[in-house]
Amino acid sequence: RIFIIWAISSWFRRGPAPQEQSSTGGTPRAPSRNLFPKDTLMDLYVYISEHEHFTDFNLSSALFWQKRDLVYGDWTSGENADGCYEHYGDVDISQSVQQNGSIYIHVYFTKSGFHPDPRQKNLYRRLATVHTSRSMAPRGGWYGGTGWCWGKGHPNSHLTMGARALRAEDYGPVEVISHWHPNLTINMVDDHTPWVKGSVPPPLDQYVKFDAISGDYYPILYFNDYWNLQKDYFPINETLQRLPFRLSFCPLSLWRWQLYAAQSTKSPWNFLGEDLYEQSDEEQDSVKVALLETNPYLLALTIVVSIVHSIFEFLAFKNDIQFWNSRQSLEGLSVRSVFFGVFQSLVVLLYILDNETNFVVQVSVFIGLLIDLWKITKVMDVRLDRENKVAGVFPRVTFKDKSTYIESSTKVYDDMAFRYLSWILFPLLGCYAVYSLLYLEHKGWYSWVLSMLYGFLLTFGFITMTPQLFINYKLKSVAHLPWRMLTYKALNTFIDDLFAFVIKMPMMYRIGCLRD
């Protein structure tokens, strides 16, 4: 997913060619160079402060980590021979931070022998110092006593529910609380590209900083918290005096940095709507956990099986449409089961929308609903009665059985099967509605109706197969059934059984996969 977003971003955000850039005098801008050449010896200073603009260099308690003689572009040093270093410690916090005050991390890299404090004239050099900072306690909102979401203070808030989740009309009263994550990585990008000021493509341009006098650019520093999971954040309150913190420093290649930068920037497809495209916090975490914890072979197998599942689903849709489109006679087919299938697909779609299921699942169910609606036009004569309008405005839709259905014995068996079915179905529906209301938790009456109907269909949905089975039994034949479509659906059901607990979806939908 990171690679796809990076590729799309690169395609849509190509900057102008460097030779087209001109300086104030009209001459083309010369390419810049990195102020820190390859293999430059550096010193790292990390300060933690409650002030956004740091000046307390002489305050020893503010210095969290100091690391001398780092080598720019070194990929072989460190404990694991990967160029990375780590520092563990506790951050003492004041009462102000406990009460939702701000706390910042300030990172300075200087060429070896220099100091980041501008007041030390003999040790400070502007072109030998690179600095970046950020807030360490993004603010999130606890809503309804059930969970939390990021507010605008989080650097990746636009990728999550963000401000949308903070609306009181959606979640009730919101208490804004600062949160803490115990891990953070500082990346210095190993890059010596001759960037030209004004031609660096977005989103990279917000990280490449040029010196106003020399025209050269500073090394690119990047706070990498992509792999920080939402579940690992915890609220800061008055019961905490110290906060655990593990800070890492690692070199980062230009290509990988572009992936992270593209991921942390709003997608170019946002014109479709954030709710449609953007993933929720839980979905992003599930992807990260899968990448971090899943065996690479199993991950590759999951990708292959997902592609096969999509192919089977497409073939099932295709053969289902071909079967009903070429069908001239309705003998042996339960027409009322088609109507019941529309009702069932509609309930499933509304239920998964209400539970914010994975977007891929939503699309699949929606396409299935459209096909079920189209089937009605193949099993019934559907007409618009423009004389008897509904509310005097909308034409009335009329349904009439086709002649091939009326003249066959199938209609008799179909009516008989649904009559017997109703004797069992409606009492069970009433009992399940009472059970759902008394023993299950719901967000509201709308959610109760949907979950009650969906749960009922999952529990007793197999009963709805009886009309077609009854017709098959009476006709002593199954040759009239769409076997190709059923075969592909059976294969997909087997795949669903294996991966129902991998893809994010409501528990009831997972049970439905196993039931099918």
XYZ file of C-alpha atoms in Angstrom, residues 44-483:
440
model
C 23.652 14.255 17.842
C 21.878 16.314 20.510
C 18.302 15.527 21.550
C 16.496 17.885 23.920
C 13.011 17.528 25.392
C 11.237 20.693 26.407
C 7.811 22.176 26.985
C 8.679 25.054 24.663
C 8.222 24.915 20.912
C 11.269 27.154 20.402
C 14.148 25.734 22.398
C 16.833 27.925 24.006
C 17.717 26.121 27.284
C 20.903 24.457 26.009
C 22.571 24.837 29.404
C 19.772 22.959 31.189
C 21.196 19.472 31.718
C 17.799 17.952 32.512
C 16.566 18.926 29.043
C 19.286 16.902 27.280
C 17.823 13.439 26.688
C 20.502 11.965 24.418
C 23.905 12.972 23.150
C 25.784 10.813 20.659
C 29.160 11.861 19.275
C 31.092 10.929 16.137
C 28.253 9.545 14.066
C 29.122 9.082 10.399
C 26.730 10.441 7.802
C 25.778 7.643 5.418
C 27.187 4.865 7.623
C 25.127 1.671 7.232
C 27.423 -0.780 9.018
C 27.967 0.553 12.560
C 25.758 0.108 15.598
C 24.886 -2.919 17.701
C 23.212 -4.708 14.800
C 25.637 -3.483 12.112
C 22.857 -1.564 10.364
C 23.879 1.995 11.215
C 21.195 2.300 13.910
C 21.579 3.410 17.522
C 19.055 3.368 20.354
C 18.690 5.189 23.645
C 16.307 4.287 26.462
C 15.230 6.623 29.222
C 12.413 8.158 31.212
C 11.054 11.612 30.529
C 10.132 13.591 33.637
C 6.958 15.594 33.074
C 5.618 18.600 34.918
C 2.114 19.244 36.165
C 1.476 21.312 33.056
C 2.124 18.314 30.789
C -0.031 16.116 33.034
C -2.874 18.547 32.430
C -2.677 18.418 28.616
C 0.288 20.765 28.300
C 2.636 20.554 25.321
C 5.953 18.737 25.219
C 8.384 18.848 22.294
C 11.429 16.975 21.082
C 14.237 19.044 19.532
C 16.851 17.211 17.476
C 20.155 18.800 16.443
C 22.883 17.358 14.262
C 26.138 19.286 14.131
C 29.378 18.585 12.390
C 31.786 17.033 14.850
C 33.246 19.591 17.235
C 30.450 22.137 16.914
C 27.573 22.900 19.298
C 23.904 23.697 18.533
C 23.733 26.663 20.935
C 23.937 29.903 18.872
C 25.170 31.755 21.967
C 28.431 29.806 21.938
C 30.025 31.857 19.189
C 33.220 29.821 19.023
C 31.429 26.471 18.682
C 28.324 27.322 16.677
C 28.163 27.408 12.891
C 24.881 27.908 11.059
C 25.896 25.789 8.059
C 27.191 23.053 10.369
C 23.914 22.632 12.275
C 20.649 21.033 11.198
C 17.605 21.092 13.466
C 14.075 19.751 13.537
C 11.384 19.416 16.200
C 7.865 18.141 16.748
C 5.244 17.662 19.432
C 5.611 14.420 21.351
C 2.123 14.311 22.862
C -0.523 14.486 20.134
C -3.993 15.177 21.402
C -6.729 12.641 20.926
C -10.343 12.585 21.996
C -12.051 10.043 24.211
C -15.654 9.791 23.040
C -18.646 8.010 24.477
C -16.446 6.181 26.975
C -15.722 3.519 24.349
C -12.606 4.581 22.495
C -10.492 7.393 21.177
C -9.319 9.012 17.983
C -6.668 11.450 16.837
C -7.279 15.145 16.839
C -5.495 17.749 14.795
C -2.384 17.629 16.974
C -1.281 14.302 15.548
C 1.017 14.516 12.515
C -0.973 11.809 10.708
C -4.426 12.958 11.747
C -5.502 13.486 8.159
C -5.016 9.772 7.510
C -7.416 8.742 10.260
C -10.882 9.651 11.393
C -9.335 12.932 12.576
C -11.640 15.828 13.114
C -14.555 13.794 11.777
C -14.367 11.548 14.820
C -14.326 14.518 17.133
C -17.793 15.694 16.146
C -20.044 15.629 19.164
C -23.078 14.749 17.086
C -21.370 11.514 16.026
C -19.854 10.344 19.296
C -21.243 12.498 22.027
C -19.095 14.581 24.420
C -15.380 14.476 23.668
C -12.621 14.900 26.241
C -9.373 15.989 24.608
C -6.374 14.268 26.220
C -2.677 14.231 25.312
C -1.319 10.789 24.427
C 2.145 9.270 24.499
C 3.900 6.614 22.492
C 7.119 5.166 23.960
C 8.889 4.733 20.598
C 10.164 7.171 17.998
C 12.756 6.910 15.230
C 14.873 9.747 13.875
C 15.888 9.127 10.275
C 18.586 11.037 8.454
C 18.136 10.515 4.731
C 21.305 9.375 2.989
C 20.824 11.590 -0.032
C 23.105 13.791 -2.108
C 20.744 14.561 -4.973
C 21.531 17.937 -6.603
C 18.132 19.380 -5.733
C 17.149 22.683 -7.316
C 15.278 25.100 -5.093
C 11.694 25.425 -6.261
C 11.700 22.184 -8.246
C 11.560 19.611 -5.452
C 8.284 17.713 -6.017
C 5.654 17.443 -3.290
C 5.527 16.014 -0.698
C 9.340 15.990 -0.540
C 9.580 19.773 -0.775
C 8.316 20.210 2.787
C 11.330 18.293 4.124
C 14.170 19.653 1.947
C 15.345 22.897 3.561
C 17.647 25.244 1.645
C 20.038 27.751 3.163
C 18.993 31.248 2.154
C 22.558 32.495 1.616
C 24.544 29.602 0.176
C 21.620 28.015 -1.684
C 22.667 24.542 -0.545
C 20.351 22.255 1.405
C 20.576 20.727 4.857
C 20.472 16.966 5.463
C 16.904 15.711 5.521
C 15.652 14.753 8.987
C 12.487 12.721 9.307
C 10.542 11.669 12.410
C 9.403 8.172 11.554
C 6.411 6.944 13.555
C 4.740 4.986 10.768
C 5.089 1.693 12.634
C 3.672 3.079 15.879
C 0.359 1.331 16.436
C -2.637 3.170 17.815
C -3.149 0.568 20.526
C 0.281 1.416 21.997
C -0.597 5.051 22.722
C -1.723 5.781 26.259
C -3.203 8.948 27.804
C -1.082 11.323 29.874
C -2.688 12.197 33.199
C -1.807 13.234 36.744
C -0.986 9.670 37.813
C 2.133 9.669 35.607
C 5.331 11.319 36.795
C 7.626 9.809 34.169
C 7.105 8.582 30.640
C 9.137 5.716 29.138
C 10.829 6.614 25.887
C 12.956 4.691 23.412
C 14.562 6.876 20.776
C 16.280 5.398 17.742
C 18.518 6.902 15.104
C 18.808 5.191 11.719
C 19.969 6.167 8.246
C 17.284 6.050 5.582
C 17.611 5.647 1.837
C 16.026 8.186 -0.482
C 13.654 5.612 -1.976
C 12.305 4.443 1.376
C 11.972 8.018 2.580
C 9.861 8.818 -0.491
C 7.565 5.931 0.420
C 7.101 7.198 3.972
C 6.672 10.809 2.866
C 4.008 9.838 0.331
C 2.208 7.744 2.943
C 2.128 10.603 5.438
C 0.628 12.989 2.894
C -2.990 13.206 1.843
C -3.844 11.020 -1.106
C -4.439 12.620 -4.527
C -7.701 10.655 -4.632
C -9.222 12.630 -1.751
C -11.640 14.240 -4.174
C -13.557 10.958 -3.903
C -14.144 11.712 -0.230
C -12.066 10.733 2.785
C -14.676 8.279 4.037
C -14.497 6.428 0.726
C -10.751 6.227 0.318
C -8.987 6.737 3.613
C -8.576 3.894 6.044
C -9.567 4.052 9.669
C -7.034 3.724 12.491
C -7.918 0.071 13.023
C -7.521 -0.783 9.325
C -4.118 0.900 9.152
C -3.009 -0.901 12.304
C -4.184 -4.245 10.939
C -2.089 -3.725 7.797
C 0.977 -2.773 9.852
C 0.556 -5.733 12.202
C 0.246 -8.055 9.215
C 3.480 -6.698 7.736
C 5.327 -6.808 11.065
C 4.169 -10.135 12.468
C 3.127 -12.286 9.519
C 5.537 -14.797 8.070
C 6.683 -13.514 4.636
C 5.626 -16.752 2.962
C 2.181 -16.568 4.549
C 1.935 -12.918 3.529
C 2.783 -13.822 -0.077
C 0.243 -16.650 0.059
C -2.391 -14.227 1.347
C -1.751 -11.877 -1.573
C -1.983 -14.707 -4.111
C -5.138 -16.128 -2.542
C -6.713 -12.659 -2.423
C -6.101 -12.274 -6.155
C -7.575 -15.726 -6.815
C -10.567 -14.832 -4.621
C -11.172 -11.686 -6.677
C -10.964 -13.681 -9.919
C -13.439 -16.282 -8.652
C -15.772 -13.546 -7.462
C -15.666 -11.872 -10.860
C -16.315 -15.188 -12.629
C -19.220 -15.918 -10.273
C -20.785 -12.536 -11.068
C -20.138 -13.036 -14.788
C -21.660 -16.518 -14.972
C -24.606 -15.511 -12.801
C -25.418 -12.680 -15.214
C -24.941 -14.914 -18.259
C -27.200 -17.601 -16.794
C -30.129 -15.297 -16.070
C -29.649 -13.272 -19.250
C -29.870 -16.344 -21.478
C -32.647 -18.033 -19.491
C -35.827 -18.340 -21.565
C -37.859 -20.479 -19.172
C -38.256 -20.201 -15.403
C -39.158 -23.833 -14.941
C -37.392 -25.275 -11.911
C -36.317 -21.892 -10.502
C -37.753 -20.270 -7.388
C -38.805 -16.719 -8.309
C -39.602 -15.772 -4.728
C -36.105 -16.779 -3.699
C -34.829 -14.052 -6.038
C -36.866 -11.440 -4.142
C -35.685 -12.845 -0.844
C -32.104 -12.653 -2.138
C -32.551 -8.925 -2.817
C -33.829 -8.408 0.720
C -30.956 -10.411 2.164
C -28.308 -8.551 0.114
C -29.801 -5.201 1.151
C -29.697 -6.137 4.837
C -26.090 -7.332 4.529
C -25.024 -4.119 2.761
C -26.680 -1.835 5.304
C -25.232 -3.876 8.166
C -21.617 -3.762 6.954
C -21.966 -0.039 6.191
C -23.242 0.540 9.720
C -20.244 -1.371 11.096
C -17.654 0.353 8.857
C -16.440 -2.852 7.252
C -13.491 -3.049 4.854
C -14.171 -1.072 1.654
C -13.432 -4.087 -0.575
C -16.153 -6.096 1.191
C -18.597 -3.199 0.782
C -17.977 -3.011 -2.975
C -18.416 -6.759 -3.383
C -21.740 -6.811 -1.513
C -22.986 -3.725 -3.393
C -22.264 -5.338 -6.776
C -24.081 -8.472 -5.615
C -27.100 -6.359 -4.642
C -27.187 -4.709 -8.078
C -27.111 -8.125 -9.757
C -29.933 -9.368 -7.512
C -32.011 -6.304 -8.412
C -31.343 -6.922 -12.096
C -32.494 -10.537 -11.724
C -35.966 -9.283 -10.813
C -36.353 -7.936 -14.352
C -35.521 -11.416 -15.683
C -37.987 -13.363 -13.538
C -40.844 -10.834 -13.539
C -42.439 -8.429 -15.981
C -41.567 -5.063 -14.430
C -43.448 -2.019 -15.700
C -43.874 1.613 -14.715
C -47.501 2.625 -14.237
C -47.491 6.338 -15.046
C -51.230 6.709 -14.575
C -51.376 5.644 -10.907
C -48.442 7.577 -9.490
C -47.169 7.288 -5.934
C -47.978 10.519 -4.055
C -48.990 11.932 -7.420
C -45.326 12.330 -8.437
C -43.473 9.041 -8.896
C -44.582 6.318 -11.343
C -45.776 3.150 -9.648
C -43.684 0.024 -10.219
C -45.778 -3.060 -11.017
C -44.649 -6.672 -11.018
C -46.295 -9.480 -12.945
C -45.315 -13.140 -13.175
C -43.963 -14.213 -16.538
C -46.093 -16.567 -18.588
C -43.466 -19.345 -18.523
C -43.587 -19.258 -14.742
C -47.390 -19.230 -14.445
C -47.873 -22.098 -16.870
C -45.326 -24.366 -15.172
C -45.721 -26.492 -12.089
C -42.799 -24.545 -10.584
C -45.105 -21.747 -9.411
C -47.280 -24.212 -7.508
C -44.283 -25.731 -5.763
C -42.748 -22.287 -5.120
C -45.922 -20.962 -3.474
C -46.277 -24.126 -1.446
C -42.659 -24.000 -0.248
C -42.877 -20.352 0.854
C -46.161 -20.966 2.621
C -44.603 -23.743 4.657
C -41.481 -21.626 5.137
C -43.449 -18.699 6.586
C -44.900 -20.951 9.288
C -41.365 -21.479 10.602
C -39.643 -18.245 9.611
C -41.871 -15.574 11.166
C -42.118 -17.134 14.661
C -38.347 -17.588 14.687
C -37.906 -13.958 13.585
C -40.067 -12.728 16.455
C -38.205 -14.836 19.000
C -34.807 -13.709 17.710
C -35.897 -10.043 17.778
C -36.810 -10.352 21.465
C -33.559 -12.161 22.228
C -31.492 -9.535 20.384
C -33.242 -6.681 22.191
C -32.777 -8.188 25.645
C -29.312 -9.722 25.509
C -27.280 -7.912 22.832
C -25.828 -4.398 22.865
C -26.708 -1.963 20.068
C -25.781 1.606 19.135
C -29.395 2.596 18.474
C -32.718 1.431 17.116
C -31.461 1.491 13.523
C -28.458 -0.644 14.439
C -30.713 -2.971 16.419
C -33.001 -3.555 13.429
C -30.047 -4.228 11.123
C -28.147 -6.472 13.530
C -31.355 -8.321 14.428
C -32.221 -8.998 10.772
C -28.646 -9.851 9.872
C -28.175 -12.114 12.864
C -31.443 -13.834 12.052
C -30.398 -14.390 8.435
C -27.090 -15.870 9.583
C -28.683 -18.092 12.191
C -31.638 -19.320 10.167
C -30.622 -18.310 6.650
C -30.215 -21.927 5.609
C -34.006 -22.261 5.885
C -34.380 -19.876 2.927
C -32.769 -22.529 0.732
C -35.709 -24.866 1.251
C -37.974 -23.461 -1.543
C -35.384 -24.243 -4.224
C -34.610 -27.593 -2.606
C -38.328 -28.347 -2.458
C -38.705 -27.551 -6.172
C -35.676 -29.704 -7.014
C -37.190 -32.571 -5.045
C -40.580 -32.288 -6.732
C -39.103 -32.024 -10.239
C -36.521 -34.747 -9.556
C -33.888 -32.617 -11.340
C -31.146 -30.062 -10.700
C -30.189 -29.438 -14.333
C -31.883 -26.032 -14.259
C -29.469 -24.568 -11.685
C -26.529 -22.190 -12.514
C -23.798 -24.689 -11.731
